[in-house]
Short mmCIF file of C-alpha atoms and ligand atoms in Angstrom, two decimals:
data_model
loop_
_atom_site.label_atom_id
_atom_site.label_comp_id
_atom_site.label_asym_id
_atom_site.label_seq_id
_atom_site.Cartn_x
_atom_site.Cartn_y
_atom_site.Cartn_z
CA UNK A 1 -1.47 -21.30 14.23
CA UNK A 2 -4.59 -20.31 12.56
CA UNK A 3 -5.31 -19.85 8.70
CA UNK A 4 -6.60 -16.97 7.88
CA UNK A 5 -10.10 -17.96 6.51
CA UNK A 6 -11.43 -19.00 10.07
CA UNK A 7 -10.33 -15.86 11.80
CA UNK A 8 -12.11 -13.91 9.42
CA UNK A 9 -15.23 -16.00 9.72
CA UNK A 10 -15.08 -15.52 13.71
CA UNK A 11 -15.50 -11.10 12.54
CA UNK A 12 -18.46 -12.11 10.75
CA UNK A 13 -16.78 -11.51 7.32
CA UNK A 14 -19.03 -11.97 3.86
CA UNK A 15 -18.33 -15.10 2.46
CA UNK A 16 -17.63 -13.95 -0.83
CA UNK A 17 -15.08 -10.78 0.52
CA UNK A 18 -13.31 -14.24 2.65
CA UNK A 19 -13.80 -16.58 -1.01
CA UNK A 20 -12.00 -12.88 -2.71
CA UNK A 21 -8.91 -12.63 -0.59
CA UNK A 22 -8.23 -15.80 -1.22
CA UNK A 23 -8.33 -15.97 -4.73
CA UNK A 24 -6.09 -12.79 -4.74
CA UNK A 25 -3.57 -14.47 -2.48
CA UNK A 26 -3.76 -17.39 -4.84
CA UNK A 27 -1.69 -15.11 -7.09
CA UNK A 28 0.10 -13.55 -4.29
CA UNK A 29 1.44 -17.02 -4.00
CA UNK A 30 2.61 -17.11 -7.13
CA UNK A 31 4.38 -14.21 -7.28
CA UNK A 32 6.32 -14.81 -4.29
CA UNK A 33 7.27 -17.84 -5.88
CA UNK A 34 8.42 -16.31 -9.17
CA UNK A 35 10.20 -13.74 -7.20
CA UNK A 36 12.17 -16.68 -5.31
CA UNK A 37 13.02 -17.65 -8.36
CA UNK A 38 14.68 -14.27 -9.37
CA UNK A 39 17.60 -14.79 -11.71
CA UNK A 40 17.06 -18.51 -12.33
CA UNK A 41 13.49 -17.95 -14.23
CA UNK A 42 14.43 -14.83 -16.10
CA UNK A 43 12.13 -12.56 -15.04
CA UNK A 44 14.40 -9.53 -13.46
CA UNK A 45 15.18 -6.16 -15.94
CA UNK A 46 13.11 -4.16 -17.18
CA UNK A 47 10.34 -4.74 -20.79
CA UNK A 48 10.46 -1.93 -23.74
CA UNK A 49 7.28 -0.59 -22.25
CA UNK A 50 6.00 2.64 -19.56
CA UNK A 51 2.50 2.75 -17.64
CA UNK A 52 0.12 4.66 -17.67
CA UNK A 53 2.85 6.90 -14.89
CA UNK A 54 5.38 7.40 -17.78
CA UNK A 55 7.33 5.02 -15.38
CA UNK A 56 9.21 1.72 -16.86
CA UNK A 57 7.90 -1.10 -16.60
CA UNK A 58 9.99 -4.33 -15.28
CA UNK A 59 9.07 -7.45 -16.64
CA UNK A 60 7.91 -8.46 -12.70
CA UNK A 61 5.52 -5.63 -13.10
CA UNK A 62 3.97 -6.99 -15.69
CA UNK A 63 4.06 -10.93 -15.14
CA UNK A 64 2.27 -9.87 -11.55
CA UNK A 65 -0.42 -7.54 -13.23
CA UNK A 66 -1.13 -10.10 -15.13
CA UNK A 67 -1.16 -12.77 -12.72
CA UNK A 68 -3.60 -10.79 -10.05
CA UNK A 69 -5.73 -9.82 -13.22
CA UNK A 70 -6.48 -12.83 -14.30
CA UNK A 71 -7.46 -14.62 -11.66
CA UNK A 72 -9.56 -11.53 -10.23
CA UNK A 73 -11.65 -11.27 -13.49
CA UNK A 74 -12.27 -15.21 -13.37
CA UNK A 75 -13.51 -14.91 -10.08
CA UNK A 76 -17.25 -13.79 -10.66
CA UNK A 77 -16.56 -12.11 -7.40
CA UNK A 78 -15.66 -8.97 -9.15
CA UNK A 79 -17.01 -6.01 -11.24
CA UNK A 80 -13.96 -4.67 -12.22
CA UNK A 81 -10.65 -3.96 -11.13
CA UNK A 82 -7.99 -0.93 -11.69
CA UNK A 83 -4.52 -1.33 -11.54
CA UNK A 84 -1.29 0.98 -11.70
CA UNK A 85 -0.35 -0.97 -14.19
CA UNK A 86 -3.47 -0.39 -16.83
CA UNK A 87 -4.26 3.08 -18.49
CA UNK A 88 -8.08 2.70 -17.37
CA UNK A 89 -10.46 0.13 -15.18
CA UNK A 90 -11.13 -3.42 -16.53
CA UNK A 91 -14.63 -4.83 -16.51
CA UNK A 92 -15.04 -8.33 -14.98
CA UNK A 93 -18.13 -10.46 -13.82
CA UNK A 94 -21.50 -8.30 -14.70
CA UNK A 95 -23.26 -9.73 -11.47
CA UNK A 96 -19.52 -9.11 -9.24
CA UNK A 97 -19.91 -7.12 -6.22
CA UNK A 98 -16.67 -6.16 -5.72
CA UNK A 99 -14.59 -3.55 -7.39
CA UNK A 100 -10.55 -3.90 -6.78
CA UNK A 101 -7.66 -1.64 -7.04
CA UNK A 102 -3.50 -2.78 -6.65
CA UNK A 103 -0.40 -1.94 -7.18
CA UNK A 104 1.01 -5.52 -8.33
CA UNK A 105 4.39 -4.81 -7.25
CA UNK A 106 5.48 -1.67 -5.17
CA UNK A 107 8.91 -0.68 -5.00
CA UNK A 108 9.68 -2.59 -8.28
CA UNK A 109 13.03 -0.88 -8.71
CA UNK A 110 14.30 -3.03 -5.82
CA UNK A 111 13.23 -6.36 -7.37
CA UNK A 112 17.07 -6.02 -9.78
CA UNK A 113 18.55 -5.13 -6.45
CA UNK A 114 17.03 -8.74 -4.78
CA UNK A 115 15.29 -5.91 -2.47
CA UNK A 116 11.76 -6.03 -0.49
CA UNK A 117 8.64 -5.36 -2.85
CA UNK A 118 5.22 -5.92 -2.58
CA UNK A 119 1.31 -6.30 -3.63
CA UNK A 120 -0.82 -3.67 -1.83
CA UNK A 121 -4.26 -4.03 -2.70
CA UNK A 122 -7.85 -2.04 -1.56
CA UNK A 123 -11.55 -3.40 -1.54
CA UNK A 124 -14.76 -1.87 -2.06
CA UNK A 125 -18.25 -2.59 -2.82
CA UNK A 126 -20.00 -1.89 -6.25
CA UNK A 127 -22.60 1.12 -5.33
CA UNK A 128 -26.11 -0.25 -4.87
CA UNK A 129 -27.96 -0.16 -7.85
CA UNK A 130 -25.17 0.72 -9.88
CA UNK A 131 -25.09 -1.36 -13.38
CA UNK A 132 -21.95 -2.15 -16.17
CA UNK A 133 -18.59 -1.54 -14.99
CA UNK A 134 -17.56 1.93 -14.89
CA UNK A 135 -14.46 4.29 -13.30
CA UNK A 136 -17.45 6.29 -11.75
CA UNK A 137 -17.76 3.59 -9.59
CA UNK A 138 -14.39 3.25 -8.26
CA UNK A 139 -14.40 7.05 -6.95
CA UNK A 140 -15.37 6.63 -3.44
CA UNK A 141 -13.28 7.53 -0.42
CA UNK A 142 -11.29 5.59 1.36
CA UNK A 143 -13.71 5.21 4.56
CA UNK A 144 -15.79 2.98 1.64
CA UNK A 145 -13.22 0.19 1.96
CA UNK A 146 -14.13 -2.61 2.51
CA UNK A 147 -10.85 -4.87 2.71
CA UNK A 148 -7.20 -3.61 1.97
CA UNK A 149 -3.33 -5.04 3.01
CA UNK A 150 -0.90 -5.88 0.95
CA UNK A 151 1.37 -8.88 0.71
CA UNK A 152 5.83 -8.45 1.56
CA UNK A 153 7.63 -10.53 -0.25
CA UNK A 154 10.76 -10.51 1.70
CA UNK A 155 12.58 -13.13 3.31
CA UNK A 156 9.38 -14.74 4.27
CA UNK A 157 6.09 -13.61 2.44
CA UNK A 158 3.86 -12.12 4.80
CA UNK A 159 0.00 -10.60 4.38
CA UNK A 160 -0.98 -8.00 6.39
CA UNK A 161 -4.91 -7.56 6.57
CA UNK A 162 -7.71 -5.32 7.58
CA UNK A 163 -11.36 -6.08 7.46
CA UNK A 164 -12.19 -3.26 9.54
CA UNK A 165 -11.94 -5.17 12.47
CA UNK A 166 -8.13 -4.39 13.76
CA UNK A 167 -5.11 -5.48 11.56
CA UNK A 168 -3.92 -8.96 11.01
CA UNK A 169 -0.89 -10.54 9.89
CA UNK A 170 0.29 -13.66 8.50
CA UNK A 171 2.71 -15.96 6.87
CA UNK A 172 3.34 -17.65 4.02
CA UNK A 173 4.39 -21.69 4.94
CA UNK A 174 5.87 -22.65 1.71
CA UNK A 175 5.77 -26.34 2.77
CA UNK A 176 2.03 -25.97 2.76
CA UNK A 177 0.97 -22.91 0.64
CA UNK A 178 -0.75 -21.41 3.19
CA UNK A 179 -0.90 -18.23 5.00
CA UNK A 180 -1.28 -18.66 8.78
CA UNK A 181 -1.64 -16.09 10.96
CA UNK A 182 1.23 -14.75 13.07
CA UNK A 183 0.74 -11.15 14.44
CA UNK A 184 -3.29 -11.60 15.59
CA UNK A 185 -3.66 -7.68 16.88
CA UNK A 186 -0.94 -5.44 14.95
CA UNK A 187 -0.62 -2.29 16.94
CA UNK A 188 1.85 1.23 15.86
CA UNK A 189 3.52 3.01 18.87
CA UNK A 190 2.43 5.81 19.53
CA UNK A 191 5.58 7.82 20.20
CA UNK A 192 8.83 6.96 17.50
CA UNK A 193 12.42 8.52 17.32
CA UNK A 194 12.07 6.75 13.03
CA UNK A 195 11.50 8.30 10.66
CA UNK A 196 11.42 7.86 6.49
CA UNK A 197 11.40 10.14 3.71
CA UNK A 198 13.60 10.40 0.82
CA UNK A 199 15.92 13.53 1.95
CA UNK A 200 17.33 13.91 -1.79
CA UNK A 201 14.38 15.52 -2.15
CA UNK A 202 14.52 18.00 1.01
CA UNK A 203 15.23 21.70 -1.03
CA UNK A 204 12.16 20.92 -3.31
CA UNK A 205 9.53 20.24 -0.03
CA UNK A 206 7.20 22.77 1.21
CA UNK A 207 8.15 25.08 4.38
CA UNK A 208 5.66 23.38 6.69
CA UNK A 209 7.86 19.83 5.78
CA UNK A 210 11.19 21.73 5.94
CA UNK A 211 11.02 22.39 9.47
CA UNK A 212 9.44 19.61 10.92
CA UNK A 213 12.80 17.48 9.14
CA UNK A 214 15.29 20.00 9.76
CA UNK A 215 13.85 19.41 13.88
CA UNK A 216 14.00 15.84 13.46
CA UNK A 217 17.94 16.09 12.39
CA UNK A 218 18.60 18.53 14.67
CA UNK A 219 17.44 15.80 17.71
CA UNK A 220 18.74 16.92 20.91
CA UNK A 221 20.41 19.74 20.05
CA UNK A 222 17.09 21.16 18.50
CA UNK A 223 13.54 21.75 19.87
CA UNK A 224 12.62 18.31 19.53
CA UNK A 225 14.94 17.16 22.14
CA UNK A 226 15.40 13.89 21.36
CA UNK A 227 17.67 12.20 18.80
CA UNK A 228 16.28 10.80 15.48
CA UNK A 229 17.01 7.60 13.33
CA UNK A 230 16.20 7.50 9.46
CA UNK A 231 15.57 4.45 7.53
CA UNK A 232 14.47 4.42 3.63
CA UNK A 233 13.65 1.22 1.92
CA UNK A 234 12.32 3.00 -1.20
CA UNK A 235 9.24 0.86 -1.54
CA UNK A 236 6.42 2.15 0.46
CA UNK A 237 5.64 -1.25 1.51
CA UNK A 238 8.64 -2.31 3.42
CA UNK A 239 8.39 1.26 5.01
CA UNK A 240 4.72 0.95 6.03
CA UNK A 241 5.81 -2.24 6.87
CA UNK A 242 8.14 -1.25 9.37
CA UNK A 243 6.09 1.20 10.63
CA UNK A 244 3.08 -1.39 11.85
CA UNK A 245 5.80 -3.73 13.53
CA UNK A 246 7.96 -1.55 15.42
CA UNK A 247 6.18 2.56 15.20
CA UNK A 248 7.56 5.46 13.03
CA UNK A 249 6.67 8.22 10.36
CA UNK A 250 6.59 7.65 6.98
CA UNK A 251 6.05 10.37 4.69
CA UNK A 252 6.66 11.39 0.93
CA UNK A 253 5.47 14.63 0.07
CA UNK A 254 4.78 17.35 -1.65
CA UNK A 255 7.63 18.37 -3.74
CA UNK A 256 8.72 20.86 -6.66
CA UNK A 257 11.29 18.41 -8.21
CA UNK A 258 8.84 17.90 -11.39
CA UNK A 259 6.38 20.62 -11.89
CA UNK A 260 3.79 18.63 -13.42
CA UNK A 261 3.72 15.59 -10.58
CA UNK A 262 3.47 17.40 -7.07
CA UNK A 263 3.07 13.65 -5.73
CA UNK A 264 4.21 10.62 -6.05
CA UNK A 265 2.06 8.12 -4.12
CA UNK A 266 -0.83 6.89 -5.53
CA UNK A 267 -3.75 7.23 -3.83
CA UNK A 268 -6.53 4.57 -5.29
CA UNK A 269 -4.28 1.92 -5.07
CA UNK A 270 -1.16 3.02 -1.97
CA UNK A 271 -2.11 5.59 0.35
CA UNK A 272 -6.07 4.67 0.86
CA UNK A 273 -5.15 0.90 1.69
CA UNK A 274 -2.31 1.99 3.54
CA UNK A 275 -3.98 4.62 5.23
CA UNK A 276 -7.12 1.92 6.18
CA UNK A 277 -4.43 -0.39 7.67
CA UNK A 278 -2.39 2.12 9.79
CA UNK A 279 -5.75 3.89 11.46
CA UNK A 280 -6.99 0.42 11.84
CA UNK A 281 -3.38 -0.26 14.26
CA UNK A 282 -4.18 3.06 16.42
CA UNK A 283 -2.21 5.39 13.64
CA UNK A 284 -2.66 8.51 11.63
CA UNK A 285 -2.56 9.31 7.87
CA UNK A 286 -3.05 12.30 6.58
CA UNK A 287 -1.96 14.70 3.46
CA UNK A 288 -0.60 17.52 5.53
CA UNK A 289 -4.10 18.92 5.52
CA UNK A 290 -6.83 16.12 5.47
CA UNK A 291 -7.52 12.43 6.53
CA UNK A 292 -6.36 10.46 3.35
CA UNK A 293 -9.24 8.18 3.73
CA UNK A 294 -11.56 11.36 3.34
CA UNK A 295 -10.68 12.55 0.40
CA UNK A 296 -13.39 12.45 -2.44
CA UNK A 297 -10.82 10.47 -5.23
CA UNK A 298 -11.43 12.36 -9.03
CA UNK A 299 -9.75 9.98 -10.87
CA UNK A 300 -8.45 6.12 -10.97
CA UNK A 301 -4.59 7.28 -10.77
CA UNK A 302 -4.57 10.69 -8.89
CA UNK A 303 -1.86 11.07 -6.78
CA UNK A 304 -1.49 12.94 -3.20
CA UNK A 305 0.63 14.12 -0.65
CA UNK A 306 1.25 10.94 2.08
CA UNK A 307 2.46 11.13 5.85
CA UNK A 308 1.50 8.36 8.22
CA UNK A 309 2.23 6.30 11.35
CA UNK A 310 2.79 7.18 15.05
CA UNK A 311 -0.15 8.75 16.39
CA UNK A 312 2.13 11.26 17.98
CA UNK A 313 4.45 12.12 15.91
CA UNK A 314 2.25 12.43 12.93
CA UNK A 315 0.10 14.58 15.04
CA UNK A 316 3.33 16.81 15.71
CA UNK A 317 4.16 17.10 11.98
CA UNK A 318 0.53 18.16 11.09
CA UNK A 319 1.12 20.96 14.22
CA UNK A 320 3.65 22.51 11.62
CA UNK A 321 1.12 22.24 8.56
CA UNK A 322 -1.29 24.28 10.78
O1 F6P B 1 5.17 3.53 -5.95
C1 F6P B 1 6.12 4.44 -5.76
C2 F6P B 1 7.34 4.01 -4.95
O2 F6P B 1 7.97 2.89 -5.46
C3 F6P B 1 7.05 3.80 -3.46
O3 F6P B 1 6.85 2.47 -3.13
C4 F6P B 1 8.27 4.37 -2.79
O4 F6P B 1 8.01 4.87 -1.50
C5 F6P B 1 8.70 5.44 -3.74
O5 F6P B 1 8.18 5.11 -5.02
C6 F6P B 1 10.18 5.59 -3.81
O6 F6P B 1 10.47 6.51 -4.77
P1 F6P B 1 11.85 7.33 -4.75
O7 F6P B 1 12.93 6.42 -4.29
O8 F6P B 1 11.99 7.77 -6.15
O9 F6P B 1 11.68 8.47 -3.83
#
């Protein structure tokens, strides 16, 4: 078993990037720890308070934004970091090089349900030349990343990786605090009969999604030809999750339900690091329309369309977006 700090030297990995994933799993640590402790340390339900979303936040949500924060802004590794849990982007270190966006806990509606959640988190560089801390800074595409995984705290904690250089994973052993690395090469099938979307949300999808759904449910009886299995974790990191270990399609898309949010996935902060994994393990991510990772971001907390996985099969869904 390997740590993870000399397999990233042997890709020729910056020193600092190495010196910045481990502070951030520093609080990763934490968190699965707190979470562990669930009921016994108080920290389940939900505080008086909504993000910068409008969503609620749960008292997890904010204990692990503050956590990740923290020790980020300490570092003098970065410039500044956005969150989904902070209305706008918080300065750090004036000489840091990195600039950081996360989603401290995904999925946090499971955490009262003792349910998988997780930290996903994305990397980039500070644009040469570029001076103070600004959100200017922090719109550049996805293909910019530098870094980006997230961290499943499930019934073991594990990290999954990229540096650019394939897609790593590894475990948490809690008798030694460390994360060791368990999956060296992660790889998505390229074919799947599993597939995840939120259904109750079927009559409010475009036509293009409509069909390709209604084919997968019809299995053999329908074009497709073959019979389909759904699973829906409702936290897009046990889904993506699932996805990278055994193939699949994960999508949530564009929906009518509320007028005002087309989208739900967040794309600074969920779909680009997501995205950056998945092509990374031989899979595809796109909006319907375009590469995720292409797409020039506008803001910290813009939101976008999401369908990834199975080279295959996502190619086949984008066949009906044509
Ligand atoms: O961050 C949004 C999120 O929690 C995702 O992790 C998940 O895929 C989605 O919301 C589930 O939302 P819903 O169950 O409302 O469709």
């Amino acid at each position: 078993m390997q740590r993870f700090v000399p397999v990233l030297r042997n890709d020729n990995v910056d020193l600092d990037l190495i010196s910045l994933i481990n502070t951030l799993m520093a609080s990763c640590k934490e968190i699965s720890f707190r979470l562990h402790q669930g009921e016994l340390a108080d920290i389940l339900g939900s505080t008086l308070d909504e993000n910068i979303q409008g969503e609620t936040q749960k008292k997890l949500d904010v204990i692990s934004n503050q956590l990740i924060k923290d020790i980020l802004l300490e570092s003098g590794l970065v410039r500044a970091i956005a969150s989904e849990e902070e209305d706008t982007i918080v300065a750090g270190s004036e000489n840091g090089r990195y600039l950081v966006c996360f989603d401290p806990l995904d999925g946090s509606s499971n955490i009262d349900i003792n349910s998988l959640v997780g930290t996903i988190f994305s990397i980039m560089e500070v644009p040469e030349g570029q001076t103070g801390a600004t959100e200017e800074m922090f719109l550049q595409p996805g293909t910019q990343q530098v870094a980006a995984g997230y961290v499943l705290y499930g019934p073991s904690t594990q990290l999954v990786l990229t540096t650019g250089n394939g897609v790593r994973q590894y475990t948490l052993d809690n008798t030694i605090g460390e994360f060791l690395l368990t999956n060296e090469k992660m790889i998505i099938s390229e074919d799947t009969q599993e597939f995840a979307v939120n259904m109750s949300n079927q009559r409010f999808w475009q036509a293009p999604m409509q069909q390709y759904i209604s084919d997968l449910i019809a299995g053999d009886t329908g074009t497709r030809d073959k019979n389909f299995n759904m699973r829906w974790i409702a936290a897009m990191v046990g889904d993506v999750h699932r996805v990278l270990t055994r193939g699949g399609i994960f999508t949530y898309p564009t929906d009518t339900k509320n007028p005002k949010q087309p989208n739900k996935l967040r794309l600074m902060y969920e779909a680009n690091p997501m995205s950056f994994l998945v092509e990374q393990a031989g899979g595809v991510s796109s909006t319907g329309y375009q590469r995720i990772m292409e797409i020039q971001p506008t803001e910290i907390h813009q939101r976008v369309a999401v369908i990834l996985g199975s080279k295959n099969e996502v190619d086949t869904c984008l066949g009906y977006h044509k």
